[in-house]
């Protein structure tokens, strides 16, 4: 069994995605992801402009894939399939009042994509925040070093980002932490964007 299949089912179970949903979406997702890619997150989400349609978000170490099922006819379609390096202006914002995290990014075609992920409990919301930091911040730091080699690694290169939050360094071979890992202490920080 390939790495993707070995990591997909446990990731879906961690976020409580129902087996029928997994079975329905897996064939579409499987065609989008290389066999050697590691699944980081599988979760249900919604899009603010289409709240009635249920989406399934798959995040791997290299790709972001979102499938969508229409409410009336229950048709399944691929909404987004992109490599993480092709995403720009990635931002995520935990909202403790609504118990959700908004993930936003600009796709290669210039469309701004927004996904709302509801957390079952406050600790899960902060775990999602930590997971997105672990996946996206190294890529953001690498992109900013290419754009401006003079920017030191001990501070973010994003204008307006506080300097007290250093960009973490993560080994490329280390898969991101799972949602069941101990959560970082909650921190309220502004939206992170590139």
GROMACS .gro file of C-alpha atoms in nm, residues 63-144:
model
   82
   63UNK     CA    1  -0.086   1.947  -0.231
   64UNK     CA    2  -0.419   2.101  -0.138
   65UNK     CA    3  -0.722   1.926  -0.286
   66UNK     CA    4  -1.086   2.016  -0.221
   67UNK     CA    5  -1.383   1.814  -0.344
   68UNK     CA    6  -1.739   1.941  -0.331
   69UNK     CA    7  -2.076   1.767  -0.319
   70UNK     CA    8  -2.381   1.960  -0.433
   71UNK     CA    9  -2.672   1.969  -0.191
   72UNK     CA   10  -2.959   1.893  -0.427
   73UNK     CA   11  -2.822   1.628  -0.661
   74UNK     CA   12  -2.532   1.512  -0.441
   75UNK     CA   13  -2.296   1.533  -0.734
   76UNK     CA   14  -1.929   1.514  -0.649
   77UNK     CA   15  -1.684   1.742  -0.825
   78UNK     CA   16  -1.327   1.855  -0.788
   79UNK     CA   17  -1.317   2.217  -0.672
   80UNK     CA   18  -0.942   2.272  -0.623
   81UNK     CA   19  -0.631   2.066  -0.694
   82UNK     CA   20  -0.300   2.248  -0.660
   83UNK     CA   21   0.053   2.211  -0.537
   84UNK     CA   22   0.122   2.412  -0.221
   85UNK     CA   23   0.405   2.598  -0.395
   86UNK     CA   24   0.151   2.741  -0.641
   87UNK     CA   25  -0.055   2.904  -0.366
   88UNK     CA   26   0.002   3.271  -0.284
   89UNK     CA   27  -0.107   3.490   0.007
   90UNK     CA   28  -0.184   3.189   0.226
   91UNK     CA   29  -0.357   3.298   0.546
   92UNK     CA   30  -0.544   3.126   0.825
   93UNK     CA   31  -0.742   3.280   1.105
   94UNK     CA   32  -0.867   3.091   1.412
   95UNK     CA   33  -1.195   3.236   1.539
   96UNK     CA   34  -1.253   3.126   1.901
   97UNK     CA   35  -1.603   3.281   1.908
   98UNK     CA   36  -1.724   3.069   1.614
   99UNK     CA   37  -1.498   2.766   1.692
  100UNK     CA   38  -1.365   2.760   1.339
  101UNK     CA   39  -1.057   2.833   1.132
  102UNK     CA   40  -1.072   3.016   0.802
  103UNK     CA   41  -0.806   2.908   0.552
  104UNK     CA   42  -0.757   3.136   0.253
  105UNK     CA   43  -0.516   3.130  -0.039
  106UNK     CA   44  -0.487   3.268  -0.390
  107UNK     CA   45  -0.473   2.995  -0.653
  108UNK     CA   46  -0.254   3.007  -0.961
  109UNK     CA   47  -0.548   3.138  -1.168
  110UNK     CA   48  -0.575   3.441  -0.936
  111UNK     CA   49  -0.896   3.328  -0.763
  112UNK     CA   50  -0.901   3.385  -0.386
  113UNK     CA   51  -1.019   3.062  -0.224
  114UNK     CA   52  -1.165   3.059   0.129
  115UNK     CA   53  -1.254   2.754   0.336
  116UNK     CA   54  -1.420   2.746   0.678
  117UNK     CA   55  -1.325   2.451   0.899
  118UNK     CA   56  -1.541   2.402   1.208
  119UNK     CA   57  -1.362   2.269   1.515
  120UNK     CA   58  -1.541   2.025   1.745
  121UNK     CA   59  -1.360   2.169   2.048
  122UNK     CA   60  -1.136   2.473   2.118
  123UNK     CA   61  -0.821   2.261   2.143
  124UNK     CA   62  -0.881   2.128   1.790
  125UNK     CA   63  -0.899   2.484   1.657
  126UNK     CA   64  -0.555   2.563   1.802
  127UNK     CA   65  -0.420   2.232   1.674
  128UNK     CA   66  -0.533   2.330   1.324
  129UNK     CA   67  -0.359   2.665   1.369
  130UNK     CA   68  -0.038   2.488   1.471
  131UNK     CA   69  -0.066   2.241   1.183
  132UNK     CA   70  -0.112   2.517   0.923
  133UNK     CA   71   0.188   2.700   1.071
  134UNK     CA   72   0.399   2.386   1.040
  135UNK     CA   73   0.293   2.321   0.680
  136UNK     CA   74   0.283   2.673   0.535
  137UNK     CA   75   0.536   2.886   0.726
  138UNK     CA   76   0.849   2.705   0.598
  139UNK     CA   77   0.721   2.753   0.242
  140UNK     CA   78   0.646   3.119   0.313
  141UNK     CA   79   0.994   3.169   0.459
  142UNK     CA   80   1.157   3.000   0.159
  143UNK     CA   81   0.958   3.217  -0.081
  144UNK     CA   82   1.054   3.537   0.104
   0.00000   0.00000   0.00000
